[in-house]
Short mmCIF file of C-alpha atoms in Angstrom, two decimals:
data_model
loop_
_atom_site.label_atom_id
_atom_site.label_comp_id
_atom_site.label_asym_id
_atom_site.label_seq_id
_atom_site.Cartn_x
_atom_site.Cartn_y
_atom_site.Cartn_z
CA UNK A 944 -3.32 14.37 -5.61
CA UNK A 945 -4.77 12.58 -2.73
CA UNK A 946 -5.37 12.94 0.56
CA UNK A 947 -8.55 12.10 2.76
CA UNK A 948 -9.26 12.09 6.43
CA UNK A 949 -10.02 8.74 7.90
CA UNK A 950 -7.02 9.11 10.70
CA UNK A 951 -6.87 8.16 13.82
CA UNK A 952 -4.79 9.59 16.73
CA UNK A 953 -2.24 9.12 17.61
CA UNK A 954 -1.34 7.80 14.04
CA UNK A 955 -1.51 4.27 13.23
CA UNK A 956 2.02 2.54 13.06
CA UNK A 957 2.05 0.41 9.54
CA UNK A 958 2.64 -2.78 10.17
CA UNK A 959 6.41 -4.29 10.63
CA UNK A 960 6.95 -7.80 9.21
CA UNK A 961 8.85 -8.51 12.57
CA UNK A 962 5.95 -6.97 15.20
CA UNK A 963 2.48 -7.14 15.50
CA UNK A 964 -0.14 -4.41 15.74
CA UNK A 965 -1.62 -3.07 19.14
CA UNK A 966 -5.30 -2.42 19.64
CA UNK A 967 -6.88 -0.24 17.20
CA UNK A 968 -5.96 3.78 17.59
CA UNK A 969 -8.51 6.07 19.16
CA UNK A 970 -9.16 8.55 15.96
CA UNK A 971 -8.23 12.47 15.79
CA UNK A 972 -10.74 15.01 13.81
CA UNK A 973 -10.52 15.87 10.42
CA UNK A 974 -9.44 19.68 9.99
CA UNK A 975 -8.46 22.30 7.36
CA UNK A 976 -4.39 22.21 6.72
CA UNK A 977 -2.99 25.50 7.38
CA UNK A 978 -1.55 27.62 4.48
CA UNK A 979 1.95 27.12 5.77
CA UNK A 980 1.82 23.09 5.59
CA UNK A 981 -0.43 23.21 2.44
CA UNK A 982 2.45 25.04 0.82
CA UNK A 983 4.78 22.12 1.61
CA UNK A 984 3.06 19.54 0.37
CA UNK A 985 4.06 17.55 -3.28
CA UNK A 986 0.22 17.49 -4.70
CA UNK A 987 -1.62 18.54 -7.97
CA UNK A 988 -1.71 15.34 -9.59
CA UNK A 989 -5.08 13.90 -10.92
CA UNK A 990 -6.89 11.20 -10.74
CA UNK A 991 -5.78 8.76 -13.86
CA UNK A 992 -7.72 5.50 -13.97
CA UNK A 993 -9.55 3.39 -11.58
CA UNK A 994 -6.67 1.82 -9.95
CA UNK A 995 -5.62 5.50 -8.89
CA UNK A 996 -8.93 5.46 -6.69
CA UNK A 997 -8.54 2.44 -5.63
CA UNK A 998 -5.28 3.00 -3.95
CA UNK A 999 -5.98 6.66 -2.49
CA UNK A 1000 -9.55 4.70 -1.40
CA UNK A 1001 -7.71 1.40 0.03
CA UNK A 1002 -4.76 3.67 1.79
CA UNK A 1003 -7.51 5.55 3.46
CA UNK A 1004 -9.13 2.49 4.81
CA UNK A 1005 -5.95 1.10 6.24
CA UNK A 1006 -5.72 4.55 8.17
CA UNK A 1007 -8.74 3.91 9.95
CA UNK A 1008 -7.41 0.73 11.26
CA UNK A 1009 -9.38 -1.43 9.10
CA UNK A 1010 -9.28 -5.37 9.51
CA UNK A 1011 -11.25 -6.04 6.80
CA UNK A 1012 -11.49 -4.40 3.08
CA UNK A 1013 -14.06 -5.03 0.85
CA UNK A 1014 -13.81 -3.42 -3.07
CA UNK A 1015 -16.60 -3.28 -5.43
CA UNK A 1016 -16.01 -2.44 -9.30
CA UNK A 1017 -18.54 -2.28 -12.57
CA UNK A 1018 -17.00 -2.12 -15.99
CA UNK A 1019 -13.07 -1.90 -14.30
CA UNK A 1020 -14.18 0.58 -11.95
CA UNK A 1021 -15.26 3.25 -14.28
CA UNK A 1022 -19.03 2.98 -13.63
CA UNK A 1023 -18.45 1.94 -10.06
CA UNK A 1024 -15.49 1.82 -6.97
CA UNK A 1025 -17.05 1.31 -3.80
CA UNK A 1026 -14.69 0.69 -1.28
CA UNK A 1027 -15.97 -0.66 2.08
CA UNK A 1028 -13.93 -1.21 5.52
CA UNK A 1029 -14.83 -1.45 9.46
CA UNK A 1030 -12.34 1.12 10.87
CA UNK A 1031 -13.53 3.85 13.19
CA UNK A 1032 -15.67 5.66 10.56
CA UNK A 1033 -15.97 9.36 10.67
CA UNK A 1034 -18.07 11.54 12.35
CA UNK A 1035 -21.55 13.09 10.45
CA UNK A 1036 -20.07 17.01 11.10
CA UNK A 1037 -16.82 15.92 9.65
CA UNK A 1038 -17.63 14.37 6.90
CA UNK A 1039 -18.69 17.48 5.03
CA UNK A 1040 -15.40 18.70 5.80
CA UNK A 1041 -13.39 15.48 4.96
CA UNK A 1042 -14.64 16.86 1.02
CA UNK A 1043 -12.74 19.55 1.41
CA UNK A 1044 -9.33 20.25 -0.64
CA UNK A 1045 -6.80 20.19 1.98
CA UNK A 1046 -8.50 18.54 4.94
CA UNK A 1047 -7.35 15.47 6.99
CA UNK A 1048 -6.58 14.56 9.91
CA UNK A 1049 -3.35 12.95 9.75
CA UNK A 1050 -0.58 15.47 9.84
CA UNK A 1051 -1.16 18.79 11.83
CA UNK A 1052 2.14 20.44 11.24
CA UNK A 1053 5.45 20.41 9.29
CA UNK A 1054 7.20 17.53 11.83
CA UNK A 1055 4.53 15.39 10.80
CA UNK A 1056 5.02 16.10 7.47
CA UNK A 1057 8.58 15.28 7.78
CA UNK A 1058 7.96 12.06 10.14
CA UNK A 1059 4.72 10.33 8.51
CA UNK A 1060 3.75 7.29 9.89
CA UNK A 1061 0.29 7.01 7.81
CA UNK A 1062 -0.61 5.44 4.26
CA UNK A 1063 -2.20 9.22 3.42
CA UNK A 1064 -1.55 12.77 4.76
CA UNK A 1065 -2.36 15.58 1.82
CA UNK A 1066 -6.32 15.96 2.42
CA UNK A 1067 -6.69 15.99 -1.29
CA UNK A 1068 -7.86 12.73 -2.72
CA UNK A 1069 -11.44 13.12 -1.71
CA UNK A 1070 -11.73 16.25 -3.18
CA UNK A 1071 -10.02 15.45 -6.36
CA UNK A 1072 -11.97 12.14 -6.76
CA UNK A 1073 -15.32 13.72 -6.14
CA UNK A 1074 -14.78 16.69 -8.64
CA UNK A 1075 -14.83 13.88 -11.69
CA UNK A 1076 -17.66 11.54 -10.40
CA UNK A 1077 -20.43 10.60 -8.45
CA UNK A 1078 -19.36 10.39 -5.22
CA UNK A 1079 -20.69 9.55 -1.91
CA UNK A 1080 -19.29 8.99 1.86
CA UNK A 1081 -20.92 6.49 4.22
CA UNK A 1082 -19.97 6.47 8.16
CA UNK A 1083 -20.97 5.61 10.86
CA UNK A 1084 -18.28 5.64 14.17
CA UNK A 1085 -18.61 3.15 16.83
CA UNK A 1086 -20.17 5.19 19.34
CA UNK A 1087 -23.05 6.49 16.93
CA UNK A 1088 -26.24 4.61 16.45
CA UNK A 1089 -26.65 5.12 13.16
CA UNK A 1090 -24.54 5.78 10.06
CA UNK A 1091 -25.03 9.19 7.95
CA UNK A 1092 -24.86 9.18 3.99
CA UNK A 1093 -23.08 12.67 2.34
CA UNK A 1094 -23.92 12.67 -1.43
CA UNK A 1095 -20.68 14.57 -2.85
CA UNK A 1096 -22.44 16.35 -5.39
CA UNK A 1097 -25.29 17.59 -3.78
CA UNK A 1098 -23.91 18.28 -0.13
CA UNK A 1099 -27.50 16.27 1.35
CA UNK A 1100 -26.42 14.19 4.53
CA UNK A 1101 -28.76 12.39 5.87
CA UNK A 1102 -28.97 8.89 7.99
CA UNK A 1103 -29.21 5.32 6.81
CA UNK A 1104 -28.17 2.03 7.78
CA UNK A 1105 -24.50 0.06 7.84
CA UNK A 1106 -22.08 -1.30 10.43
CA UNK A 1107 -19.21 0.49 11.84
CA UNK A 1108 -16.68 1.58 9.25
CA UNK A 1109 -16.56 3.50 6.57
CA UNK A 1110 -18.00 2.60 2.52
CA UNK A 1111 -16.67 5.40 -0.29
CA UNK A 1112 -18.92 5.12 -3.37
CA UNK A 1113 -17.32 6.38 -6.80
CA UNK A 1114 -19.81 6.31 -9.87
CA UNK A 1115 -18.99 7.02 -13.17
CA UNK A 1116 -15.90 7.83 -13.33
CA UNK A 1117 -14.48 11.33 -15.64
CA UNK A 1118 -18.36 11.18 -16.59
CA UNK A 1119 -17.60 15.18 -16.31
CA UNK A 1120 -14.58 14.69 -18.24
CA UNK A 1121 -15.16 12.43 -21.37
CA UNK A 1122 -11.94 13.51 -23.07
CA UNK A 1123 -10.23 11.97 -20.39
CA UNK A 1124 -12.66 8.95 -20.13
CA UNK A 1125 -11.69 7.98 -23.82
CA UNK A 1126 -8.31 7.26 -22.81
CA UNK A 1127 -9.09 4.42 -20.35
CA UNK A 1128 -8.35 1.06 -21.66
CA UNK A 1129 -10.74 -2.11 -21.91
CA UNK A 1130 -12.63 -2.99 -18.68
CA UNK A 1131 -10.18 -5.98 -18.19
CA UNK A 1132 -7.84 -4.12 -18.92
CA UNK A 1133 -8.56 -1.39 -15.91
CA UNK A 1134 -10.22 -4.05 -13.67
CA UNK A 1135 -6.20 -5.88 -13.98
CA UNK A 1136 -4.75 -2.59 -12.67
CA UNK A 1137 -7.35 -2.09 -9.63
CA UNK A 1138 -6.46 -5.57 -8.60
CA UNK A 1139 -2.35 -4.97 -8.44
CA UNK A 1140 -3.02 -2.08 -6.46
CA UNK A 1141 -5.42 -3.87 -4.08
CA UNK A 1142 -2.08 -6.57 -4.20
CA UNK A 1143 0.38 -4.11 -3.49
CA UNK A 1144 -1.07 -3.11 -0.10
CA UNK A 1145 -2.11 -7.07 1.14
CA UNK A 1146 1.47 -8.16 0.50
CA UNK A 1147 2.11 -5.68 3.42
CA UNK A 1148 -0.54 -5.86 5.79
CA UNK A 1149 -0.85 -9.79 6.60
CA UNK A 1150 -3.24 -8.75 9.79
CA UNK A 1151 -5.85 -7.41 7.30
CA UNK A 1152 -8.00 -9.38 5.07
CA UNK A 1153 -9.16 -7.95 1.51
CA UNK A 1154 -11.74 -8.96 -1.24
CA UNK A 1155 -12.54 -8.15 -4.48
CA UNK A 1156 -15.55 -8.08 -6.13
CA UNK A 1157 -16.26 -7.34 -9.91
CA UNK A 1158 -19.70 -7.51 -11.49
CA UNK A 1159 -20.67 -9.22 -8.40
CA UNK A 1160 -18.62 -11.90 -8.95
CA UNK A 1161 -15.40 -12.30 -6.53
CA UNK A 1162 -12.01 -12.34 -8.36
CA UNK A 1163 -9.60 -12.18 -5.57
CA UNK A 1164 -10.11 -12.79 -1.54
CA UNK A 1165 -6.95 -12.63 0.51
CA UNK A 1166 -7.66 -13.58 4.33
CA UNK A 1167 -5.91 -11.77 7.18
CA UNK A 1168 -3.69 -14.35 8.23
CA UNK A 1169 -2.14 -12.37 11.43
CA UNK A 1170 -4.74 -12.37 14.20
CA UNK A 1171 -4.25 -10.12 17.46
CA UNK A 1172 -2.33 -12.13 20.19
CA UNK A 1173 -0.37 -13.92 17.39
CA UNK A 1174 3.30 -13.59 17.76
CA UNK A 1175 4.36 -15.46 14.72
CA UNK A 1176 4.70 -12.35 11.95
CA UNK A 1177 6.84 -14.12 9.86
CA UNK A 1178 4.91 -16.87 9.36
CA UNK A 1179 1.82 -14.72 8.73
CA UNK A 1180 4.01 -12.90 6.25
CA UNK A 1181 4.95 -16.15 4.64
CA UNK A 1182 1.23 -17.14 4.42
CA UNK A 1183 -0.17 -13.89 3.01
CA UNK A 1184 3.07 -14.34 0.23
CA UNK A 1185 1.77 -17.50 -0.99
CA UNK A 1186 -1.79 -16.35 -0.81
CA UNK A 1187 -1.19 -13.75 -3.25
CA UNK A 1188 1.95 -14.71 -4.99
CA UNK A 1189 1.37 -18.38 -4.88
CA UNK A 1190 3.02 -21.21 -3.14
CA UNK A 1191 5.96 -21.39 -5.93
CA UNK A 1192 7.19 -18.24 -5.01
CA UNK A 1193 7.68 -19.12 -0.91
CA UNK A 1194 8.91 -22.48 -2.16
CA UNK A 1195 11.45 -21.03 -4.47
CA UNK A 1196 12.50 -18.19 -2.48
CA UNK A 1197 14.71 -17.65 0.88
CA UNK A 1198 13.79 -15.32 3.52
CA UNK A 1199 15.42 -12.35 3.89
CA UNK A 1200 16.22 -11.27 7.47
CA UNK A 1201 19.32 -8.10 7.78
CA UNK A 1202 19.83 -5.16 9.89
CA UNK A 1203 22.95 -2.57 8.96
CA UNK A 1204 23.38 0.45 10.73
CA UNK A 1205 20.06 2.39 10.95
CA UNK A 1206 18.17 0.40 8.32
CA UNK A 1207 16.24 -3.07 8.84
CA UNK A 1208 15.44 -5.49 5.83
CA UNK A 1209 13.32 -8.33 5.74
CA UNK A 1210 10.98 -10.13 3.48
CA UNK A 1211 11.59 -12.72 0.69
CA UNK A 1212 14.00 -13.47 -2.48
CA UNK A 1213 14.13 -15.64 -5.05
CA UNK A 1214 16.37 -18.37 -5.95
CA UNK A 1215 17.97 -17.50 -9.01
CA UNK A 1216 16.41 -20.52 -10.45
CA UNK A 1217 12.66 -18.77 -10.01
CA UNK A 1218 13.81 -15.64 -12.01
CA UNK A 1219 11.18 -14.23 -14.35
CA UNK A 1220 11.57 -12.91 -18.17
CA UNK A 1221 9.51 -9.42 -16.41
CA UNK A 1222 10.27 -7.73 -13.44
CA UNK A 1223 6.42 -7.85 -12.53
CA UNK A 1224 7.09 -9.79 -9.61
CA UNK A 1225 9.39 -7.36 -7.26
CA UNK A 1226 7.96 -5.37 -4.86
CA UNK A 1227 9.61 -3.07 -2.58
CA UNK A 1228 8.12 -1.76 1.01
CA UNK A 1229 9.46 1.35 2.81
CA UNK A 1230 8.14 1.47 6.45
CA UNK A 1231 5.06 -0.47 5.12
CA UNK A 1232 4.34 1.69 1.47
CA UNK A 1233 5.08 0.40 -1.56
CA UNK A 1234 7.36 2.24 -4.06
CA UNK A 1235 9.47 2.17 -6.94
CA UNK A 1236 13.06 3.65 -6.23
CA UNK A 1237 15.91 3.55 -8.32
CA UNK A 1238 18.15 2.92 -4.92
CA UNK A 1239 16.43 0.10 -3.73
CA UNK A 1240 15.73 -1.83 -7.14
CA UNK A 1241 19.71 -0.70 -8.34
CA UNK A 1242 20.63 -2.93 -4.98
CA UNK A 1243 18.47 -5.82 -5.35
CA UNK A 1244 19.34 -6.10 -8.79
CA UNK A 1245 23.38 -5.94 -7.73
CA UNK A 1246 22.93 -8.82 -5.21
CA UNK A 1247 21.95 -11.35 -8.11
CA UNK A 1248 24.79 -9.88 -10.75
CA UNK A 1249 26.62 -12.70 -9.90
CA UNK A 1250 24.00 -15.63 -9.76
CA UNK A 1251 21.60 -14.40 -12.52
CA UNK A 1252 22.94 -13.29 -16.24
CA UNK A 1253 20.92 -11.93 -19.19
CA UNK A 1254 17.67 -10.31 -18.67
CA UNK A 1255 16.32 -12.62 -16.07
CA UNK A 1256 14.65 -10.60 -13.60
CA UNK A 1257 14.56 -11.33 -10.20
CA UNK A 1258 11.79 -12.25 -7.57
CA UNK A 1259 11.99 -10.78 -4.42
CA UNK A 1260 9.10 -9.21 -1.78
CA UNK A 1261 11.41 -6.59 0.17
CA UNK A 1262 10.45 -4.69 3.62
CA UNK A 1263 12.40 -1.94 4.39
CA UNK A 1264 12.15 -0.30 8.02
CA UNK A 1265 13.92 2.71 8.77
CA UNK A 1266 13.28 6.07 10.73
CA UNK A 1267 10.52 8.24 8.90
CA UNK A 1268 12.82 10.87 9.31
CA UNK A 1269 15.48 9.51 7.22
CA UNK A 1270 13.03 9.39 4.44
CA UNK A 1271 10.49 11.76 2.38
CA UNK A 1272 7.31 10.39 1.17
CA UNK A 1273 6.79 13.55 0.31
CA UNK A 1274 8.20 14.10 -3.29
CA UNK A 1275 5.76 13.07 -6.04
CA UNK A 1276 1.36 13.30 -5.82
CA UNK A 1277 1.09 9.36 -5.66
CA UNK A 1278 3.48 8.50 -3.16
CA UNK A 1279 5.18 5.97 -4.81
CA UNK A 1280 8.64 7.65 -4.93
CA UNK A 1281 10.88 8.48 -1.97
CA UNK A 1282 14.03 10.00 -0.93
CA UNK A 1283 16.24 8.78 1.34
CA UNK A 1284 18.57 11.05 3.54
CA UNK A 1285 21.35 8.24 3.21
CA UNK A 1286 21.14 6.45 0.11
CA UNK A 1287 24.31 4.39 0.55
CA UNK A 1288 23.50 3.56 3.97
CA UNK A 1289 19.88 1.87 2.62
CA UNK A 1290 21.48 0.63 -0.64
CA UNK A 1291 24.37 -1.24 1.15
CA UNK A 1292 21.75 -2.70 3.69
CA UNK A 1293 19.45 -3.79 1.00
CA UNK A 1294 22.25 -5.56 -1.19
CA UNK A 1295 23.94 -7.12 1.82
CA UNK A 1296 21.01 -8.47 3.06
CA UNK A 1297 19.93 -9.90 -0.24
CA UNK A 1298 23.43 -11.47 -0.86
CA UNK A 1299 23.60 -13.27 2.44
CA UNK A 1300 20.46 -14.45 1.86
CA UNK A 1301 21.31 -16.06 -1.32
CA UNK A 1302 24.30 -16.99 0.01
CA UNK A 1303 23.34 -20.12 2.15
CA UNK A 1304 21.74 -22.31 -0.26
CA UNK A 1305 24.69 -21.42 -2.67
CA UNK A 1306 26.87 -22.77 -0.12
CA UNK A 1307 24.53 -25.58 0.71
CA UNK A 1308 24.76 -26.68 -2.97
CA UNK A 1309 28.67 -26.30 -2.84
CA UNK A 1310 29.11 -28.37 0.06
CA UNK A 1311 26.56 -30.95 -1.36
CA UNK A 1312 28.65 -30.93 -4.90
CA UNK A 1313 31.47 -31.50 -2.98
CA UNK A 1314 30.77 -34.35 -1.08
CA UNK A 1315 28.98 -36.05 -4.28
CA UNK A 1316 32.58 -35.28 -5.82
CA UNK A 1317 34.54 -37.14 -3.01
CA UNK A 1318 32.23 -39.88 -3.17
CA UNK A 1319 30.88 -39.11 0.37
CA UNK A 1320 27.10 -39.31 1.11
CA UNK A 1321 25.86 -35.56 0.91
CA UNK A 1322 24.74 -33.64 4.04
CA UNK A 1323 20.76 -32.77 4.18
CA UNK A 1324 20.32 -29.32 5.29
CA UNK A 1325 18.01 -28.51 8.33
#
């Protein structure tokens, strides 16, 4: 399914782990795809739970050039998503068109289609969203003095009050549908799924702070801990890790730093030691979106075959950079798969990177075995 309209222009590079973001992107409008690009485009899918919203909603936000993200659930999500950010907002003319199936403002032809640089591009999410709840939209741009309310359902737009930024209300979610509302699970349940997706996106944007809110209490508040002017990426990389996958996992891991050929890798893996009877804790970034691909996890999981035996999963937070053109996001509704135009090339990089950076404390414990052997005092690394 999914895609909205919150996009600036020209479009908003995701955030490297080894750079650090320029001033926030002037915005382009949000317009009707044409049939040619529509046709081109890997959508249908629908919405499936809470979570789903809350990552089409979140992605959306991030577009705008949000620093700050704000997510309010009832019940898990199902009575209530609101989603709340300060990015550039959108326009009161657009944002009867930002409803529309097939309406964005991030790609305007097939080359950016084939080169996206943005969280969202398919105009659909919106429109999917609103045709199995209550929705509303809430903007109000920086240059407008007041902020304009569109009620989903009953097309009214009219002005209220709010900051700059953008707030997406979802009520009662599949209340239209109840055969597919049955099949939700427990509100804990759901609310557990809304908050891994919320993760999945602040393990990758370190300049951005997030919160969220359930039943007005607040379960989970990751800080931005990049500020503009602040040249030290890794270490605000390193701070959002142990924010969200606690200290343990910076202290037991090594960082990962490689570049091979056309392909950059960098993040965080864990010591053998720190490995994990699920794989619940492996997350893998391409050009700042999460996915799942078989290449990627295939690689990581060949760098530990010789330090890790059994089914002991591995640790690792993995960044991937390489040229949007080599890859399609393009290929399945939620984004979460890709294709690569060399998978050798990115496999190699990703296990070689991996395996060198396991490598040094391996040989750090060699040498220090050694020298405890030989009866000499062992060195302490730096």
């Amino acid at each position: 399914y999914p895609y909205l309209s919150i996009a600036p222009w020209p479009a908003p590079r995701i955030l490297r782990v080894n750079e650090v973001h320029s001033s926030p992107p002037e915005r382009r409008p949000i317009r009707d795809l044409p049939d040619e690009l529509i046709s081109q485009i890997a959508a249908g899918e629908v919405v499936e739970r809470p979570a789903s919203v809350v990552r089409e909603l979140v992605d959306n936000a991030l577009d705008s050039g949000a620093t700050q993200i704000t997510v309010r659930l009832l019940a898990g999500g199902v009575r209530l998503i609101a989603v709340e950010d300060d990015g550039l907002g959108i326009p009161p003319e657009e944002l009867p068109v930002a409803l529309r199936r097939h309406a964005t403002s991030k790609i305007t032809n097939l080359h950016d289609l084939e080169t996206v640089a943005t969280m969202g591009f398919r105009g659909e999410a919106l429109a999917a969203i609103g045709s199995v709840s209550e929705m509303a939209l809430l903007s109000r741009p920086a240059h407008q003095t007041s902020a304009f309310l569109l009620d989903a359902r009953s097309g009214e737009l009219r002005p209220t009050a709010r900051g700059t930024g953008t707030t997406v209300e979802v009520k009662e979610l599949f209340f239209s549908t109840p055969a597919r509302r049955k099949f939700l699970k427990t509100d804990a349940t759901e609310l557990a799924h809304c908050i891994e997706s919320v993760r999945r996106h602040a393990l990758a944007r370190p300049d951005v702070g997030f919160a969220i809110w359930h039943e007005g209490k607040l379960v989970e508040q990751w800080r931005a801990t990049l500020v503009p002017g602040d040249a030290n990426v890794r270490g605000a990389l390193a701070r959002r890790l142990a924010d969200v996958l606690g200290d343990d996992f910076v202290a037991q891991s090594v960082e990962v730093r490689h570049t091979e050929g056309r392909v950059t890798v960098t993040g965080r893996a864990g010591l053998p030691d720190a490995a994990r009877a699920r794989a619940d804790h492996q997350y893998c970034y391409v050009n700042g979106r999460f996915v799942r691909d078989k290449v990627l996890t295939h690689a990581a999981r060949s760098a530990y075959e010789d330090v890790l035996h059994g089914h002991k999963q591995p640790v690792y937070a993995l960044y991937v950079e390489i040229d949007p053109a080599r890859v399609d996001v393009n290929v399945h509704p939620t984004k979460i798969e890709v294709r690569f135009r060399d998978s050798r090339e990115v496999h190699q990089a990703v296990r070689h990177a991996v395996e060198n950076a396991l490598a040094a404390p391996r040989a750090a414990l060699a040498a220090a075995q050694a020298a405890q052997a030989a009866g000499a005092p062992a060195a302490t690394a730096p």
